Short mmCIF file of C-alpha atoms and ligand atoms in Angstrom, two decimals:
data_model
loop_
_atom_site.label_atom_id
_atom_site.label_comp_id
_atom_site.label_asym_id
_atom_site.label_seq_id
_atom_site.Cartn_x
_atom_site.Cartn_y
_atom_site.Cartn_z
CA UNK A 11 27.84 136.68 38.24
CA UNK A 12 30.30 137.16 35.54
CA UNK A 13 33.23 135.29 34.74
CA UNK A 14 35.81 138.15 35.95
CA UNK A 15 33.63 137.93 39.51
CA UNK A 16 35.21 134.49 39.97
CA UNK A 17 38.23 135.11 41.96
CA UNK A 18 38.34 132.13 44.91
CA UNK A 19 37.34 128.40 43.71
CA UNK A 20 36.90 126.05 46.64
CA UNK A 21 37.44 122.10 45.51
CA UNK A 22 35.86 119.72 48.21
CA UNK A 23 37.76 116.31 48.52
CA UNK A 24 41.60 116.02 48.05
CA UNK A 25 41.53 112.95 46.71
CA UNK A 26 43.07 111.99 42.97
CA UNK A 27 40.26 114.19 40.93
CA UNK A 28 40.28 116.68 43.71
CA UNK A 29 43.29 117.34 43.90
CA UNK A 30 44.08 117.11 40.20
CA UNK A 31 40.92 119.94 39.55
CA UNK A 32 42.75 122.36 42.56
CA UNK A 33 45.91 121.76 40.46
CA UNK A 34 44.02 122.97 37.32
CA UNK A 35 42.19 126.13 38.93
CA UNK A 36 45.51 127.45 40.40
CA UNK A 37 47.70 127.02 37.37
CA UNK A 38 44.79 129.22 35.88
CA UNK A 39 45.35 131.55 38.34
CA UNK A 40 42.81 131.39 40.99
CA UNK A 41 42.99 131.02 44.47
CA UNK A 42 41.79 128.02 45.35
CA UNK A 43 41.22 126.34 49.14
CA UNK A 44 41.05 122.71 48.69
CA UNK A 45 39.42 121.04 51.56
CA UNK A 46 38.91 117.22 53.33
CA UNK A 47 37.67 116.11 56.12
CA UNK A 48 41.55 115.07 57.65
CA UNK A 49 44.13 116.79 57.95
CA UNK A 50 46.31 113.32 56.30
CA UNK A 51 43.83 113.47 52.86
CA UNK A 52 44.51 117.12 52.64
CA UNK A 53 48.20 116.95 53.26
CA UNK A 54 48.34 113.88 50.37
CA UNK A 55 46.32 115.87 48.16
CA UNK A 56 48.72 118.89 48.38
CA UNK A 57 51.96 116.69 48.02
CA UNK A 58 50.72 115.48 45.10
CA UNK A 59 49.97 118.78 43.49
CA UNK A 60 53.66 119.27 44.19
CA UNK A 61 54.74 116.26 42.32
CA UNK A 62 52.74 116.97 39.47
CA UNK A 63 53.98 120.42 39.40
CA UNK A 64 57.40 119.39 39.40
CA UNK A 65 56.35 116.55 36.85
CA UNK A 66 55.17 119.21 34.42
CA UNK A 67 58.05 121.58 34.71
CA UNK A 68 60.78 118.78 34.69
CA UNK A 69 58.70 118.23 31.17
CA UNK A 70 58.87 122.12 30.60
CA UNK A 71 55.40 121.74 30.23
CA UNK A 72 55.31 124.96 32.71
CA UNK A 73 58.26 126.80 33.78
CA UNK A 74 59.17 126.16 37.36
CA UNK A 75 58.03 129.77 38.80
CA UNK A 76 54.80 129.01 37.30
CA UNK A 77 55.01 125.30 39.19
CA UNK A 78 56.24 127.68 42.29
CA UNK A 79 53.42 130.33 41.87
CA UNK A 80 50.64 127.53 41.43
CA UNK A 81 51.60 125.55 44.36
CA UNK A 82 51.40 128.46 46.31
CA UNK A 83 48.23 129.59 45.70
CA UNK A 84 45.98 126.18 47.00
CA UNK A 85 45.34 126.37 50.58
CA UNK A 86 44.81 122.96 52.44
CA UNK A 87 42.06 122.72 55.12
CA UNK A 88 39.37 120.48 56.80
CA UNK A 89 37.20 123.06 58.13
CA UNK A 90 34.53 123.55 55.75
CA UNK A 91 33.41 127.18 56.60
CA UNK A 92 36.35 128.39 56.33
CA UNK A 93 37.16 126.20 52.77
CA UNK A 94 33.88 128.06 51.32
CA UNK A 95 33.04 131.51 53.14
CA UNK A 96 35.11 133.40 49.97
CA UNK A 97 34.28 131.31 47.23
CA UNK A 98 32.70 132.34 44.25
CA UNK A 99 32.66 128.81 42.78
CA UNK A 100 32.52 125.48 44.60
CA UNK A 101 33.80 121.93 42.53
CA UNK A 102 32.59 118.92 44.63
CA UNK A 103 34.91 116.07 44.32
CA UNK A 104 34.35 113.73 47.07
CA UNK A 105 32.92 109.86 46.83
CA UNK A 106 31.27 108.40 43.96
CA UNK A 107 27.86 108.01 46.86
CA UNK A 108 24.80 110.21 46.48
CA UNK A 109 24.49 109.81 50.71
CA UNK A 110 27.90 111.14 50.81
CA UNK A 111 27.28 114.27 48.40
CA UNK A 112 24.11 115.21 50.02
CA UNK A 113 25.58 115.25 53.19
CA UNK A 114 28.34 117.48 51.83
CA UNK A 115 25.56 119.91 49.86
CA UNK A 116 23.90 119.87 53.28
CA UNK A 117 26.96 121.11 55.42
CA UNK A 118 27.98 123.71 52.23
CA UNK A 119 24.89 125.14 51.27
CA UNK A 120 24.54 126.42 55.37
CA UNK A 121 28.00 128.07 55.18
CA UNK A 122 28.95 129.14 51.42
CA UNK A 123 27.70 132.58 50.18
CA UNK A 124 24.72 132.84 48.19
CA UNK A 125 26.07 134.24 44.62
CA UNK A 126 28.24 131.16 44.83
CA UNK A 127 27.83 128.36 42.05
CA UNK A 128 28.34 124.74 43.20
CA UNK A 129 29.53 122.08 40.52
CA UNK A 130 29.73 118.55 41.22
CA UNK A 131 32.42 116.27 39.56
CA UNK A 132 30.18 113.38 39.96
CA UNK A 133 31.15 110.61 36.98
CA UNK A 134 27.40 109.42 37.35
CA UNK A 135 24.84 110.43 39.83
CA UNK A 136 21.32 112.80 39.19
CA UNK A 137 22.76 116.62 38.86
CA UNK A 138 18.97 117.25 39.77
CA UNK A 139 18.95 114.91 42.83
CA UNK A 140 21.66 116.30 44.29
CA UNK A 141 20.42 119.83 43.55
CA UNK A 142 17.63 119.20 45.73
CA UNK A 143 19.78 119.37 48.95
CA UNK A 144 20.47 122.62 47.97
CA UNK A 145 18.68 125.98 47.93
CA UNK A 146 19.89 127.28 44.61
CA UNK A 147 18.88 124.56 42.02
CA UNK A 148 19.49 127.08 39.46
CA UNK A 149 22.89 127.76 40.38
CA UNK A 150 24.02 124.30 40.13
CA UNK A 151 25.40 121.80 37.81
CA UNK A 152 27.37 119.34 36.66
CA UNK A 153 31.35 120.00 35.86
CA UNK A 154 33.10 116.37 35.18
CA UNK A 155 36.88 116.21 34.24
CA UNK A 156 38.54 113.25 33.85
CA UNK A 157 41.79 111.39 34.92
CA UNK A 158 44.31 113.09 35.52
CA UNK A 159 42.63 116.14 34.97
CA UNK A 160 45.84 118.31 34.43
CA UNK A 161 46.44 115.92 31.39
CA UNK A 162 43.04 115.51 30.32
CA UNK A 163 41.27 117.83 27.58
CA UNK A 164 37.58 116.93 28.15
CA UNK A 165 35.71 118.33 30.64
CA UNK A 166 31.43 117.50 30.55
CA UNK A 167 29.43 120.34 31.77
CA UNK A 168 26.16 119.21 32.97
CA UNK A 169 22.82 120.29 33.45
CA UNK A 170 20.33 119.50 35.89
CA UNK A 171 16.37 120.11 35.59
CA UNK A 172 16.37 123.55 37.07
CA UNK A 173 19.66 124.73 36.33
CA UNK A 174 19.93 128.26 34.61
CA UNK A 175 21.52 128.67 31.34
CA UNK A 176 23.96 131.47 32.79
CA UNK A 177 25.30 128.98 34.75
CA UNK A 178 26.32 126.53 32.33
CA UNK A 179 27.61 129.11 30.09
CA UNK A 180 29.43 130.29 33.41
CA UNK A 181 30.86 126.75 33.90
CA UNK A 182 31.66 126.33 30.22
CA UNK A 183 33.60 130.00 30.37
CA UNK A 184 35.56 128.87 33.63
CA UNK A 185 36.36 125.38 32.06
CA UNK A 186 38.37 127.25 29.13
CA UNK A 187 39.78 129.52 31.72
CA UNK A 188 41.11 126.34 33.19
CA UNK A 189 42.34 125.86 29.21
CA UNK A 190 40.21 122.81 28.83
CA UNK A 191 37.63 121.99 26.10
CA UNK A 192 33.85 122.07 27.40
CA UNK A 193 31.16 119.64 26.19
CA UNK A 194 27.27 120.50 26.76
CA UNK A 195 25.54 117.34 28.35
CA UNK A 196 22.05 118.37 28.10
CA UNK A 197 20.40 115.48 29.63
CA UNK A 198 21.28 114.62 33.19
CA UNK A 199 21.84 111.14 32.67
CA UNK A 200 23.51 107.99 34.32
CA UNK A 201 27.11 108.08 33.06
CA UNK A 202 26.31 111.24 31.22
CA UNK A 203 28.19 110.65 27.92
CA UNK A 204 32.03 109.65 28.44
CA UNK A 205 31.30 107.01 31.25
CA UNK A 206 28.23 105.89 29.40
CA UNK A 207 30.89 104.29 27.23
CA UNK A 208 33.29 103.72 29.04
CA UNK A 209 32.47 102.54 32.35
CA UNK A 210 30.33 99.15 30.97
CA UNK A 211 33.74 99.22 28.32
CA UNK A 212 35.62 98.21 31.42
CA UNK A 213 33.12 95.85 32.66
CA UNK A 214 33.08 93.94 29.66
CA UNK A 215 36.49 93.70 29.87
CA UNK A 216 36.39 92.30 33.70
CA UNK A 217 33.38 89.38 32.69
CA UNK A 218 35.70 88.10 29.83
CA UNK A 219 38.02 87.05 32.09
CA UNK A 220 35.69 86.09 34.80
CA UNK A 221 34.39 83.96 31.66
CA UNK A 222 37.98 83.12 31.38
CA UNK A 223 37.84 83.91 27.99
CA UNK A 224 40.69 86.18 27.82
CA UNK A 225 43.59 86.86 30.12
CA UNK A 226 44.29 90.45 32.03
CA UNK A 227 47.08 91.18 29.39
CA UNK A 228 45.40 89.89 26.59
CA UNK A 229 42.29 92.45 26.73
CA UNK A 230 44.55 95.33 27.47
CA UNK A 231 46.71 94.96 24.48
CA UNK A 232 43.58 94.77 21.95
CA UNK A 233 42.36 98.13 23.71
CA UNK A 234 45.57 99.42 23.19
CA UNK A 235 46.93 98.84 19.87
CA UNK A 236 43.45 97.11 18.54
CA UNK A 237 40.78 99.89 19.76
CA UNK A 238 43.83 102.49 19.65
CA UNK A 239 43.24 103.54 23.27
CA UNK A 240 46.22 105.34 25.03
CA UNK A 241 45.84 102.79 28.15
CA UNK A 242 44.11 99.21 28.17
CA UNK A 243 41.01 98.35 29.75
CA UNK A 244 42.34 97.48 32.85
CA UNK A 245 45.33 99.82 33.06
CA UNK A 246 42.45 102.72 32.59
CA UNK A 247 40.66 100.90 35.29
CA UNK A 248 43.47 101.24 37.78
CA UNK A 249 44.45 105.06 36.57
CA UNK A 250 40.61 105.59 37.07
CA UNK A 251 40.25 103.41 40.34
CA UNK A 252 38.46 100.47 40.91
CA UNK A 253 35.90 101.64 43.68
CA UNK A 254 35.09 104.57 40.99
CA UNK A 255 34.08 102.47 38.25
CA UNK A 256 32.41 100.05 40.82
CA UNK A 257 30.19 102.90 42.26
CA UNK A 258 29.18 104.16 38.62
CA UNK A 259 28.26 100.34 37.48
CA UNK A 260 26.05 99.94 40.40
CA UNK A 261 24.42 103.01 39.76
CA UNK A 262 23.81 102.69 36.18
CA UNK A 263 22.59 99.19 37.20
CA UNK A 264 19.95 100.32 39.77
CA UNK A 265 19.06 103.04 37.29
CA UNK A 266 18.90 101.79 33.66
CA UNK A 267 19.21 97.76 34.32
CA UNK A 268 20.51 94.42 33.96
CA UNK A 269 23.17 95.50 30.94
CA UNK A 270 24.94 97.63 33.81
CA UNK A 271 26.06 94.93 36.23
CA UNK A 272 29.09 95.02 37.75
CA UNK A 273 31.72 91.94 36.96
CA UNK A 274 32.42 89.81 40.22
CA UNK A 275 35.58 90.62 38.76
CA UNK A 276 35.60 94.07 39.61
CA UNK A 277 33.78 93.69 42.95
CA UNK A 278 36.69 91.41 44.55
CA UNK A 279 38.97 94.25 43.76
CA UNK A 280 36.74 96.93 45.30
CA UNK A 281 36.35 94.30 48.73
CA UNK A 282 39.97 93.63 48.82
CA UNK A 283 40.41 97.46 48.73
CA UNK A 284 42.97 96.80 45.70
CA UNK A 285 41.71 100.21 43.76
CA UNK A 286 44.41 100.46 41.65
CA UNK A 287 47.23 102.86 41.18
CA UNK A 288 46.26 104.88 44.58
CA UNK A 289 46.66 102.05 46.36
CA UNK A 290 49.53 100.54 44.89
CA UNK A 291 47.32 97.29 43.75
CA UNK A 292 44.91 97.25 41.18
CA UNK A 293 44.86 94.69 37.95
CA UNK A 294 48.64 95.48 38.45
CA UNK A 295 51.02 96.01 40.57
CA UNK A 296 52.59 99.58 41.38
CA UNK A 297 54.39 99.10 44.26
CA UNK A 298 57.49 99.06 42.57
CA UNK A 299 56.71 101.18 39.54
CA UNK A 300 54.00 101.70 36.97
CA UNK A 301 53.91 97.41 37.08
CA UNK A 302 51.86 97.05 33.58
CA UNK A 303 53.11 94.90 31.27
CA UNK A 304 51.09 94.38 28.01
CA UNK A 305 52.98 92.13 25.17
N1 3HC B 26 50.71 115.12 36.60
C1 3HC B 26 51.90 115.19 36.01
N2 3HC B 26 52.46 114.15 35.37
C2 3HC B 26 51.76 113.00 35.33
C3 3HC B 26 50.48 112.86 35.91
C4 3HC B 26 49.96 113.98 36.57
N3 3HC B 26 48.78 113.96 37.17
N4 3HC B 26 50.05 111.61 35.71
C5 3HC B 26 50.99 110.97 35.03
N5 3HC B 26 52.03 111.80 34.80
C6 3HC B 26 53.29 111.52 34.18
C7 3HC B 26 53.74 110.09 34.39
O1 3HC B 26 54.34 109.94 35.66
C8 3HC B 26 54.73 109.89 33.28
O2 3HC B 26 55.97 110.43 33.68
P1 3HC B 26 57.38 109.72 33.26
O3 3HC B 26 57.46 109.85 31.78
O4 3HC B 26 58.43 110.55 33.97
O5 3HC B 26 57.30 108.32 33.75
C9 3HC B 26 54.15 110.77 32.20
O6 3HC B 26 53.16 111.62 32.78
C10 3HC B 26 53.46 110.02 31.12
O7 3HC B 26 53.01 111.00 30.24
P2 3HC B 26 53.31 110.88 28.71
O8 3HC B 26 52.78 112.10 28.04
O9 3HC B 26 54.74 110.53 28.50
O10 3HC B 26 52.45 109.58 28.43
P3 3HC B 26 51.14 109.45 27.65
O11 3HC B 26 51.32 110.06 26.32
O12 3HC B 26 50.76 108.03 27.78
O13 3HC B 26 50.03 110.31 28.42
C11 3HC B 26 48.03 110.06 29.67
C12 3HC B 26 49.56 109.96 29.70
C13 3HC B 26 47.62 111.48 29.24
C14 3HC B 26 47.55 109.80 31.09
C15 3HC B 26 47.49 109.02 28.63
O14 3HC B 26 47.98 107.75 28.95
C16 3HC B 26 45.98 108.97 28.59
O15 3HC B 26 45.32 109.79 27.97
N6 3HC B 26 45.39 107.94 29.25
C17 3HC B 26 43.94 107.76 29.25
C18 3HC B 26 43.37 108.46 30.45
C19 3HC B 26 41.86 108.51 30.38
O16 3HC B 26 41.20 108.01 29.49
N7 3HC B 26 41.28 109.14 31.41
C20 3HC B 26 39.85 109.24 31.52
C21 3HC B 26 39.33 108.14 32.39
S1 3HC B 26 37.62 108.22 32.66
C22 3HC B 26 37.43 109.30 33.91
O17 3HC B 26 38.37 109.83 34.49
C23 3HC B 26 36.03 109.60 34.32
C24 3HC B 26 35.74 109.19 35.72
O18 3HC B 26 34.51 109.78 36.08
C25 3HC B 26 35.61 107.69 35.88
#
C-alpha cells in the first residue's frame, strides 16, 4: 500500500490521546471514524476535538473553516465493524493494559480489511506481543505521539520483530502527513525512548516527596526553570495522567526491574482515581482552572 492509498484512518479509544490523534488525522485531511466502546467516551472525545479546534483557531493557529472542515470529517461510533470495515490504517489508543489491547487486536483483526495497517499508541508495552494477536505481524507497529498530540512535534514509530520495513516507512510517511516529525525506534523496548526517560523522571520526582525531601512545588519549579522543561514534574504528570504513568512504571518494573518501581506516591493517586487534569484532581487542582502554582 502506498501512502496516497490511505484515505480512511480509524483511531480506537476516544480518550485524551485518542481523541487528540483523530484531531491530528482530520486536520490532515483524512476521514477518520473514531470509535469507543460508549456512546458517553465517544461523545467526550468529539467535544473535545471541538474545543481544541476552536482553541487553535481563536489562536489563528488554523482558520476557522479549516476548524469547521476538520470537525466535520471524524465520525463518532462504538460499533467496531463499522469503525474499521473502510480503513486503510488503524491507530490503537485505548488503556495502557496488554489484556485490554489484545482483546481489542482480537475483536479488529476479525472485522478490519486485510491491506489495512494497525499501529498501536502504546507508551510502553511489546509491539511484538501484541502483534501476536494479530494475523499480519508484518503489517504492524508501533506509532506513539505524545500529549497533547495536536501540540506535540514528536511522534516514535516503532518496530516490532516481524514488522516489514514498508510499513514503518508507511507510518513514518503518514506521521509527516499528519505534519509531525518521525523518530525510528528500532528496538521494541519498555518505554521505547521518550518514556524511558521520562516516565522513572516522574517517579523520582514522586519518592522525593514520599522521602519528604522536597515539597510538590518545590520539584516542579527546578524541572521548570532548573531542567528547562516547559511543565514540572508533576504538572507533566497530571497533563500526562496519573494511571498512564502508573501502568508504564509497573511495566517497566515487571520487565527490566527494581529501578522501575512505582512511588507509593503515585499509586495513592491512581487508587483515589485522582489522574490528573481529566479528572479535575491530580498533584493539583483543576476544578477551577489550570490550579498549578509553582513559585
Ligand atoms: N488543543 C488546543 N489548545 C490546547 C490544548 C489542546 N489539546 N491543550 C492545551 N491547549 C491550550 C491551553 O488551554 C492554553 O490556552 P490559553 O492560553 O487560552 O489558556 C494554551 O494551549 C497553552 O498553550 P501555549 O502555547 O500558550 O503554552 P505553552 O507554550 O506552555 O505550550 C504545551 C503548551 C505545548 C502543552 C507545553 O506546555 C508543553 O510542551 N508541555 C510538555 C508536554 C509534554 O512533554 N508532553 C509529553 C508527555 S509524555 C507523553 O505524552 C507520552 C505518554 O506515552 C506518557
Amino acid at each position: 500500500m502506498e501512502l496516497e492509498d490511505i484515505n480512511t484512518v480509524a483511531v480506537l479509544g476516544a480518550g485524551n490521546m485518542g481523541h487528540g490523534i483523530a484531531e491530528v488525522a482530520a486536520m490532515a485531511g483524512y476521514d477518520v471514524n473514531m470509535r469507543d466502546i460508549e456512546e458517553e467516551f465517544v461523545q467526550d472525545g468529539y467535544e473535545s476535538i471541538e474545543w481544541s479546534l476552536d482553541k487553535l483557531a481563536e489562536k489563528d493557529r488554523l482558520s476557522r473553516d479549516e476548524a469547521d472542515a476538520a470537525v466535520e470529517r471524524v465520525t463518532p461510533l462504538v460499533d467496531m465493524e463499522e469503525a474499521v470495515a473502510d480503513a486503510d490504517f488503524v491507530i490503537e489508543a485505548v488503556p495502557e493494559q496488554m489484556e485490554i489491547k489484545k482483546d481489542v487486536y482480537g475483536e479488529l483483526e476479525s472485522v478490519a480489511p486485510d491491506h489495512a495497517i494497525f499501529a498501536t499508541n502504546t507508551s510502553s508495552l511489546s509491539i511484538s506481543e501484541l502483534a501476536e494477536v494479530t494475523e499480519r505481524p508484518e503489517r504492524f507497529c508501533g506509532m506513539h505521539f505524545f500529549n497533547p498530540p495536536v501540540r506535540m512535534q514528536l511522534v516514535e514509530v516503532i518496530s516490532g520483530e516481524q514488522t516489514a520495513e514498508e510499513t514503518l516507512e508507511l507510518t513514518e510517511d503518514l506521521a509527516e502527513e499528519f505534519e509531525k516529525t518521525p523518530v525510528r525506534v528500532h528496538k521494541d523496548s519498555p518505554g521505547f525512548i521518550v518514556n524511558r526517560i521520562l516516565v522513572p523522571l516522574m517517579n523520582e520526582a514522586c519518592w522525593l516527596v514520599n522521602e519528604d525531601e522536597a515539597t510538590i512545588a518545590a520539584v516542579d519549579s527546578t524541572t521548570k526553570y532548573g531542567m528547562g522543561l516547559p511543565m514540572g514534574s508533576f504538572e507533566l504528570g497530571d497533563q500526562v495522567g496519573n494511571d498512564v504513568s502508573y501502568h508504564v512504571l509497573e511495566y517497566m518494573h515487571e520487565v527490566l526491574g527494581e529501578a522501575y518501581e512505582p512511588a507509593p506516591l503515585l499509586e495513592e493517586k491512581v487508587r483515589n482515581e485522582e489522574l490528573g487534569k481529566k479528572t479535575g484532581k491530580g498533584f493539583y487542582d483543576y476544578e477551577d482552572g489550570p490550579g498549578v502554582e509553582i513559585p
